[in-house]
Amino acid sequence: MTRIDDVARLAGVSTATVSRALRGLPTVSAATRRRVLAAAEQLQYAVSPSASRLAGGRTGAVAVVVPRITRWFFGVVVEAVEDFLHQSGYDLLLHNLGGREQNRQRLLHPANLHKRVDAVMLVATPLRPADLGALTTLALPGVTVSSGTDVAGWPCVRIDDVAAARTATRYLLELGHRRIAHISGDPDDELAFTAHLDRRRGYQEALRAAGLRPDPSLDVESGFDIAGGTRATEELLRRGDPPTAIFAACDEMAMGALTALRDAGLRVPQDVSVIGIDDHALSGVLGLSTVAQPAAEQGRLAAEMLLDRLCRPGASAPDPAATLVILPTRLVVRESTAPPRAN
């Protein structure tokens, strides 16, 4: 059985340093902690979760808040976060809001987090002024993932949603499409997401750059999921004069669009091209063109940034130099997109 001194020898540090690094304690540099984590992973050594709770009155747990755990992006982020936290001797306390505002209000009440966690991670969870006040009262370090979740003094990891949407729309324009529809999230969602607003802005910017005026009749809002994509595309088709291409604000909506087009007897991409954003695990199977975002990398990096804060003295204080990391996206061309048919 691997022992802590085995990890110490491989990492070139003392056993005390290994212990502090795996428990996320201060006085261990980020570089040393990464070296210890790599050695622990290589030797398949993990600190006991109960041991991590003994030092400095810490709980050894991090609260991770997600809007809906059933969505692909949130699930991938949480899995990456949990893997990194586990290697560091921390437990993940998952809070799934289920898309409900009352759950956010209940969760972020100070009584529900006080002395239960050492830090908070918000994944695509926008906050109201009252929520920010509650987090300030808790004085816990935190990090955010995705746009629209910014908290002053907290690091943030995300993609550029506007740029991703421009990439998708510009690609359709380059193929020769001019009647390009956009289906996106519902602004009346209880949690008031903002990513879909940024993606609509990128879509419109790309059209205007090509000399085209955005057509409101080609822009339909619905749920940010497969069912929502199906409903939005059905609405587009009911309006007549269907588009030659559809840009969906996420891959799950794009999958719904594929379903609705198939049911209407339209062929993809011969009649209508479809592109999304994400690179969902099923996108390759379905031949869906997309703008891929590194979901797992966002989760891993956010977890690393959070533990770096926990390792520093005064971690609970807002960080005036909090880091914003914007990860790159990339266009992935598959079978769902092609030039429009010649009339």
Short mmCIF file of C-alpha atoms in Angstrom, two decimals:
data_model
loop_
_atom_site.label_atom_id
_atom_site.label_comp_id
_atom_site.label_asym_id
_atom_site.label_seq_id
_atom_site.Cartn_x
_atom_site.Cartn_y
_atom_site.Cartn_z
CA MET A 1 0.00 0.00 0.00
CA THR A 2 1.32 3.44 -0.94
CA ARG A 3 2.25 5.61 2.05
CA ILE A 4 2.61 9.35 2.40
CA ASP A 5 6.41 9.11 2.57
CA ASP A 6 6.37 7.41 -0.86
CA VAL A 7 4.61 10.47 -2.27
CA ALA A 8 7.06 12.76 -0.47
CA ARG A 9 10.08 10.99 -2.01
CA LEU A 10 8.64 11.12 -5.52
CA ALA A 11 7.69 14.81 -5.19
CA GLY A 12 10.97 15.73 -3.52
CA VAL A 13 9.34 17.31 -0.46
CA SER A 14 8.76 16.47 3.17
CA THR A 15 5.83 14.37 4.37
CA ALA A 16 4.53 17.46 6.20
CA THR A 17 4.45 19.35 2.91
CA VAL A 18 2.58 16.49 1.25
CA SER A 19 0.05 16.54 4.04
CA ARG A 20 -0.45 20.29 3.82
CA ALA A 21 -0.64 20.22 0.02
CA LEU A 22 -3.23 17.43 -0.10
CA ARG A 23 -5.35 19.14 2.53
CA GLY A 24 -5.24 22.52 0.79
CA LEU A 25 -3.54 24.31 3.67
CA PRO A 26 -1.69 27.66 3.39
CA THR A 27 2.09 28.00 3.06
CA VAL A 28 2.29 25.56 0.14
CA SER A 29 3.01 27.18 -3.21
CA ALA A 30 0.88 26.38 -6.23
CA ALA A 31 3.87 24.80 -8.03
CA THR A 32 4.69 22.55 -5.06
CA ARG A 33 1.07 21.53 -4.64
CA ARG A 34 0.84 20.58 -8.30
CA ARG A 35 4.01 18.48 -7.98
CA VAL A 36 2.59 16.72 -4.91
CA LEU A 37 -0.74 16.10 -6.66
CA ALA A 38 1.03 14.63 -9.68
CA ALA A 39 3.05 12.30 -7.45
CA ALA A 40 -0.04 11.27 -5.50
CA GLU A 41 -1.91 10.52 -8.73
CA GLN A 42 1.03 8.51 -10.15
CA LEU A 43 1.21 6.43 -6.97
CA GLN A 44 -2.61 6.27 -6.62
CA TYR A 45 -2.41 7.81 -3.17
CA ALA A 46 -5.31 9.81 -1.74
CA VAL A 47 -5.50 11.53 1.62
CA SER A 48 -8.37 10.44 3.83
CA PRO A 49 -11.24 12.97 3.53
CA SER A 50 -11.71 12.84 7.28
CA ALA A 51 -8.08 13.81 7.83
CA SER A 52 -8.50 16.91 5.70
CA ARG A 53 -11.18 18.18 8.06
CA LEU A 54 -8.90 18.24 11.10
CA ALA A 55 -6.73 21.20 10.22
CA GLY A 56 -7.54 24.79 11.03
CA GLY A 57 -11.23 24.21 11.57
CA ARG A 58 -11.80 23.53 7.88
CA THR A 59 -14.58 21.33 6.59
CA GLY A 60 -12.63 19.83 3.70
CA ALA A 61 -15.56 20.54 1.36
CA VAL A 62 -16.30 22.91 -1.51
CA ALA A 63 -19.85 23.90 -2.55
CA VAL A 64 -20.42 23.72 -6.31
CA VAL A 65 -23.62 25.36 -7.53
CA VAL A 66 -25.10 24.39 -10.91
CA PRO A 67 -28.41 25.38 -12.52
CA ARG A 68 -29.31 21.91 -13.85
CA ILE A 69 -27.04 18.90 -13.38
CA THR A 70 -28.81 17.04 -16.21
CA ARG A 71 -27.38 19.38 -18.85
CA TRP A 72 -24.24 18.20 -20.62
CA PHE A 73 -22.07 21.25 -19.95
CA PHE A 74 -22.78 21.34 -16.22
CA GLY A 75 -22.24 17.61 -15.82
CA VAL A 76 -18.86 17.71 -17.57
CA VAL A 77 -17.71 20.70 -15.51
CA VAL A 78 -18.76 19.09 -12.23
CA GLU A 79 -17.03 15.81 -13.08
CA ALA A 80 -13.76 17.64 -13.79
CA VAL A 81 -14.06 19.70 -10.61
CA GLU A 82 -14.78 16.66 -8.48
CA ASP A 83 -11.82 14.77 -9.91
CA PHE A 84 -9.43 17.63 -9.13
CA LEU A 85 -10.85 18.25 -5.65
CA HIS A 86 -10.70 14.55 -4.82
CA GLN A 87 -7.00 14.42 -5.67
CA SER A 88 -6.49 17.37 -3.33
CA GLY A 89 -8.27 15.76 -0.39
CA TYR A 90 -11.44 17.84 -0.71
CA ASP A 91 -15.04 16.73 -0.99
CA LEU A 92 -17.54 18.29 -3.39
CA LEU A 93 -20.90 19.38 -2.01
CA LEU A 94 -23.16 19.64 -5.06
CA HIS A 95 -26.09 22.06 -5.10
CA ASN A 96 -28.36 21.50 -8.10
CA LEU A 97 -30.80 24.40 -8.41
CA GLY A 98 -33.06 22.57 -10.84
CA GLY A 99 -33.65 25.86 -12.66
CA ARG A 100 -35.66 27.28 -9.74
CA GLU A 101 -35.16 30.74 -8.24
CA GLN A 102 -36.39 29.66 -4.80
CA ASN A 103 -33.60 27.08 -4.64
CA ARG A 104 -31.00 29.76 -5.30
CA GLN A 105 -32.42 31.95 -2.55
CA ARG A 106 -32.44 29.07 -0.08
CA LEU A 107 -28.97 27.82 -0.93
CA LEU A 108 -27.23 31.19 -0.74
CA HIS A 109 -28.68 32.04 2.63
CA PRO A 110 -25.64 32.24 4.97
CA ALA A 111 -27.12 29.63 7.33
CA ASN A 112 -26.97 26.98 4.60
CA LEU A 113 -23.26 27.37 3.86
CA HIS A 114 -21.75 28.61 7.14
CA LYS A 115 -19.30 26.06 8.55
CA ARG A 116 -20.36 23.50 5.95
CA VAL A 117 -17.87 24.40 3.21
CA ASP A 118 -14.51 26.13 2.83
CA ALA A 119 -15.21 27.70 -0.56
CA VAL A 120 -17.88 28.18 -3.23
CA MET A 121 -17.87 27.62 -6.99
CA LEU A 122 -20.70 29.06 -9.10
CA VAL A 123 -21.21 27.41 -12.50
CA ALA A 124 -23.33 29.55 -14.86
CA THR A 125 -25.35 30.82 -11.91
CA PRO A 126 -26.09 34.57 -12.16
CA LEU A 127 -26.52 36.39 -8.87
CA ARG A 128 -28.85 39.12 -7.64
CA PRO A 129 -27.62 41.93 -5.34
CA ALA A 130 -29.06 40.08 -2.34
CA ASP A 131 -27.08 36.97 -3.29
CA LEU A 132 -23.87 38.96 -3.46
CA GLY A 133 -24.60 40.36 0.00
CA ALA A 134 -25.06 36.87 1.39
CA LEU A 135 -21.76 35.70 -0.07
CA THR A 136 -19.99 38.75 1.33
CA THR A 137 -21.40 37.91 4.77
CA LEU A 138 -20.03 34.36 4.51
CA ALA A 139 -16.53 35.65 3.68
CA LEU A 140 -15.71 32.47 1.74
CA PRO A 141 -13.30 32.34 -1.19
CA GLY A 142 -14.93 31.53 -4.49
CA VAL A 143 -14.57 31.15 -8.24
CA THR A 144 -17.06 31.34 -11.10
CA VAL A 145 -17.38 29.38 -14.35
CA SER A 146 -19.15 30.74 -17.46
CA SER A 147 -20.22 34.25 -18.39
CA GLY A 148 -22.77 36.24 -16.45
CA THR A 149 -21.67 34.91 -13.07
CA ASP A 150 -19.04 37.51 -12.21
CA VAL A 151 -18.42 38.22 -8.52
CA ALA A 152 -16.05 41.03 -7.56
CA GLY A 153 -12.84 39.63 -6.14
CA TRP A 154 -13.46 36.10 -7.45
CA PRO A 155 -11.49 34.49 -10.29
CA CYS A 156 -13.55 33.50 -13.34
CA VAL A 157 -13.04 30.89 -16.07
CA ARG A 158 -15.15 31.04 -19.23
CA ILE A 159 -15.23 31.22 -23.00
CA ASP A 160 -16.03 34.28 -25.10
CA ASP A 161 -19.66 33.53 -25.95
CA VAL A 162 -19.94 36.46 -28.34
CA ALA A 163 -16.89 35.32 -30.31
CA ALA A 164 -18.10 31.70 -30.38
CA ALA A 165 -21.41 32.78 -31.89
CA ARG A 166 -19.66 34.97 -34.44
CA THR A 167 -17.54 31.98 -35.48
CA ALA A 168 -20.59 29.76 -36.01
CA THR A 169 -22.54 32.41 -37.94
CA ARG A 170 -19.55 33.51 -40.00
CA TYR A 171 -18.96 29.91 -41.08
CA LEU A 172 -22.54 29.64 -42.36
CA LEU A 173 -22.11 32.93 -44.19
CA GLU A 174 -18.89 31.69 -45.78
CA LEU A 175 -20.78 28.64 -47.05
CA GLY A 176 -23.11 31.05 -48.88
CA HIS A 177 -26.11 31.12 -46.53
CA ARG A 178 -28.03 34.37 -46.15
CA ARG A 179 -31.28 33.29 -44.49
CA ILE A 180 -29.70 32.16 -41.23
CA ALA A 181 -32.03 31.57 -38.29
CA HIS A 182 -31.06 31.67 -34.64
CA ILE A 183 -32.65 29.63 -31.85
CA SER A 184 -31.64 30.43 -28.31
CA GLY A 185 -32.49 30.26 -24.61
CA ASP A 186 -35.58 31.65 -22.91
CA PRO A 187 -34.90 35.06 -21.28
CA ASP A 188 -37.82 34.41 -18.90
CA ASP A 189 -35.93 31.55 -17.27
CA GLU A 190 -36.14 31.94 -13.48
CA LEU A 191 -32.37 32.04 -13.03
CA ALA A 192 -31.87 34.78 -15.67
CA PHE A 193 -28.99 33.29 -17.65
CA THR A 194 -26.96 35.59 -19.87
CA ALA A 195 -24.92 33.28 -22.12
CA HIS A 196 -27.71 33.10 -24.70
CA LEU A 197 -27.82 36.92 -24.86
CA ASP A 198 -24.10 37.06 -25.62
CA ARG A 199 -24.49 34.38 -28.28
CA ARG A 200 -27.35 36.28 -29.91
CA ARG A 201 -25.14 39.39 -29.97
CA GLY A 202 -22.38 37.45 -31.72
CA TYR A 203 -24.89 36.13 -34.29
CA GLN A 204 -26.16 39.61 -35.02
CA GLU A 205 -22.67 41.10 -35.21
CA ALA A 206 -21.65 38.51 -37.80
CA LEU A 207 -24.73 39.24 -39.93
CA ARG A 208 -24.15 42.99 -39.81
CA ALA A 209 -20.47 42.54 -40.68
CA ALA A 210 -21.66 40.70 -43.81
CA GLY A 211 -24.02 43.55 -44.72
CA LEU A 212 -27.17 41.74 -43.56
CA ARG A 213 -29.83 43.10 -41.23
CA PRO A 214 -30.93 40.63 -38.50
CA ASP A 215 -34.46 39.47 -39.22
CA PRO A 216 -36.62 39.12 -36.07
CA SER A 217 -38.73 36.48 -37.81
CA LEU A 218 -35.64 34.24 -37.97
CA ASP A 219 -34.88 34.54 -34.24
CA VAL A 220 -36.86 32.26 -31.92
CA GLU A 221 -36.47 31.80 -28.17
CA SER A 222 -37.24 28.61 -26.30
CA GLY A 223 -35.81 26.33 -23.62
CA PHE A 224 -32.02 25.80 -23.63
CA ASP A 225 -32.37 22.03 -24.26
CA ILE A 226 -33.37 19.46 -26.88
CA ALA A 227 -37.10 19.97 -26.38
CA GLY A 228 -36.65 23.72 -26.61
CA GLY A 229 -34.69 23.37 -29.85
CA THR A 230 -37.46 21.22 -31.30
CA ARG A 231 -40.15 23.75 -30.37
CA ALA A 232 -38.14 26.70 -31.69
CA THR A 233 -37.51 25.00 -35.04
CA GLU A 234 -41.16 24.00 -35.38
CA GLU A 235 -42.06 27.66 -34.81
CA LEU A 236 -39.58 28.73 -37.50
CA LEU A 237 -41.15 26.34 -39.98
CA ARG A 238 -44.68 27.53 -39.13
CA ARG A 239 -43.70 31.07 -40.09
CA GLY A 240 -43.10 30.04 -43.70
CA ASP A 241 -40.14 30.75 -46.00
CA PRO A 242 -37.82 28.52 -43.92
CA PRO A 243 -34.17 29.46 -43.44
CA THR A 244 -31.41 27.68 -45.29
CA ALA A 245 -29.39 27.40 -42.07
CA ILE A 246 -29.95 27.39 -38.31
CA PHE A 247 -27.46 28.52 -35.68
CA ALA A 248 -28.48 27.04 -32.32
CA ALA A 249 -27.12 28.66 -29.15
CA CYS A 250 -26.11 25.23 -27.82
CA ASP A 251 -25.72 21.70 -29.18
CA GLU A 252 -28.73 20.39 -27.28
CA MET A 253 -30.95 22.95 -29.02
CA ALA A 254 -29.29 21.99 -32.32
CA MET A 255 -30.20 18.35 -31.66
CA GLY A 256 -33.80 19.44 -31.20
CA ALA A 257 -33.58 21.30 -34.51
CA LEU A 258 -32.38 18.12 -36.25
CA THR A 259 -35.41 16.27 -34.87
CA ALA A 260 -37.91 18.93 -35.98
CA LEU A 261 -36.42 19.20 -39.47
CA ARG A 262 -36.47 15.43 -39.91
CA ASP A 263 -40.09 15.24 -38.77
CA ALA A 264 -40.98 17.98 -41.27
CA GLY A 265 -39.44 15.98 -44.10
CA LEU A 266 -36.49 18.32 -44.56
CA ARG A 267 -32.99 16.98 -45.12
CA VAL A 268 -29.89 18.12 -43.25
CA PRO A 269 -27.77 19.63 -44.73
CA GLN A 270 -29.29 19.46 -48.23
CA ASP A 271 -32.33 21.58 -47.28
CA VAL A 272 -31.21 23.21 -44.03
CA SER A 273 -27.77 23.35 -42.41
CA VAL A 274 -27.49 23.24 -38.61
CA ILE A 275 -24.66 24.28 -36.28
CA GLY A 276 -24.44 24.63 -32.49
CA ILE A 277 -22.02 25.50 -29.69
CA ASP A 278 -20.47 23.05 -27.19
CA ASP A 279 -19.26 19.84 -28.88
CA HIS A 280 -21.61 17.73 -26.80
CA ALA A 281 -20.63 14.08 -26.34
CA LEU A 282 -23.29 13.08 -28.91
CA SER A 283 -22.45 15.73 -31.50
CA GLY A 284 -19.92 13.54 -33.26
CA VAL A 285 -22.38 10.63 -33.41
CA LEU A 286 -25.05 12.89 -34.93
CA GLY A 287 -22.62 14.53 -37.37
CA LEU A 288 -23.40 17.94 -35.87
CA SER A 289 -21.15 20.86 -36.77
CA THR A 290 -20.37 22.97 -33.73
CA VAL A 291 -18.08 25.45 -32.04
CA ALA A 292 -16.37 23.35 -29.38
CA GLN A 293 -15.77 24.73 -25.93
CA PRO A 294 -13.41 23.04 -23.42
CA ALA A 295 -15.95 22.24 -20.70
CA ALA A 296 -13.77 19.86 -18.70
CA GLU A 297 -10.82 22.24 -18.86
CA GLN A 298 -12.99 25.06 -17.49
CA GLY A 299 -13.91 22.89 -14.51
CA ARG A 300 -10.38 21.69 -13.85
CA LEU A 301 -8.87 25.15 -14.10
CA ALA A 302 -11.56 26.67 -11.88
CA ALA A 303 -10.91 24.03 -9.22
CA GLU A 304 -7.18 24.67 -9.40
CA MET A 305 -7.70 28.43 -9.04
CA LEU A 306 -9.99 27.88 -6.06
CA LEU A 307 -7.52 25.66 -4.24
CA ASP A 308 -4.74 28.13 -4.99
CA ARG A 309 -6.79 30.72 -3.13
CA LEU A 310 -7.35 28.36 -0.22
CA CYS A 311 -3.60 27.85 0.04
CA ARG A 312 -2.97 31.56 0.48
CA PRO A 313 -3.22 33.50 3.74
CA GLY A 314 -6.34 35.67 3.85
CA ALA A 315 -8.07 33.52 1.25
CA SER A 316 -11.53 34.60 2.37
CA ALA A 317 -10.89 38.26 1.50
CA PRO A 318 -11.84 39.44 -2.02
CA ASP A 319 -8.87 39.34 -4.36
CA PRO A 320 -8.42 42.74 -6.06
CA ALA A 321 -6.27 41.02 -8.69
CA ALA A 322 -8.75 38.20 -9.34
CA THR A 323 -7.93 36.48 -12.62
CA LEU A 324 -10.27 36.27 -15.62
CA VAL A 325 -9.30 33.34 -17.86
CA ILE A 326 -10.99 33.12 -21.27
CA LEU A 327 -10.35 29.76 -22.91
CA PRO A 328 -10.36 29.40 -26.71
CA THR A 329 -13.08 27.72 -28.75
CA ARG A 330 -12.71 26.00 -32.13
CA LEU A 331 -14.90 25.35 -35.13
CA VAL A 332 -15.67 21.65 -35.72
CA VAL A 333 -17.14 20.95 -39.16
CA ARG A 334 -19.22 17.81 -39.57
CA GLU A 335 -22.00 16.55 -41.84
CA SER A 336 -24.82 18.89 -40.70
CA THR A 337 -23.57 21.91 -42.67
CA ALA A 338 -23.11 22.49 -46.41
CA PRO A 339 -23.59 25.30 -48.97
CA PRO A 340 -27.24 26.14 -49.70
CA ARG A 341 -28.92 24.49 -52.66
CA ALA A 342 -28.95 26.47 -55.88
CA ASN A 343 -32.51 27.56 -56.71
#
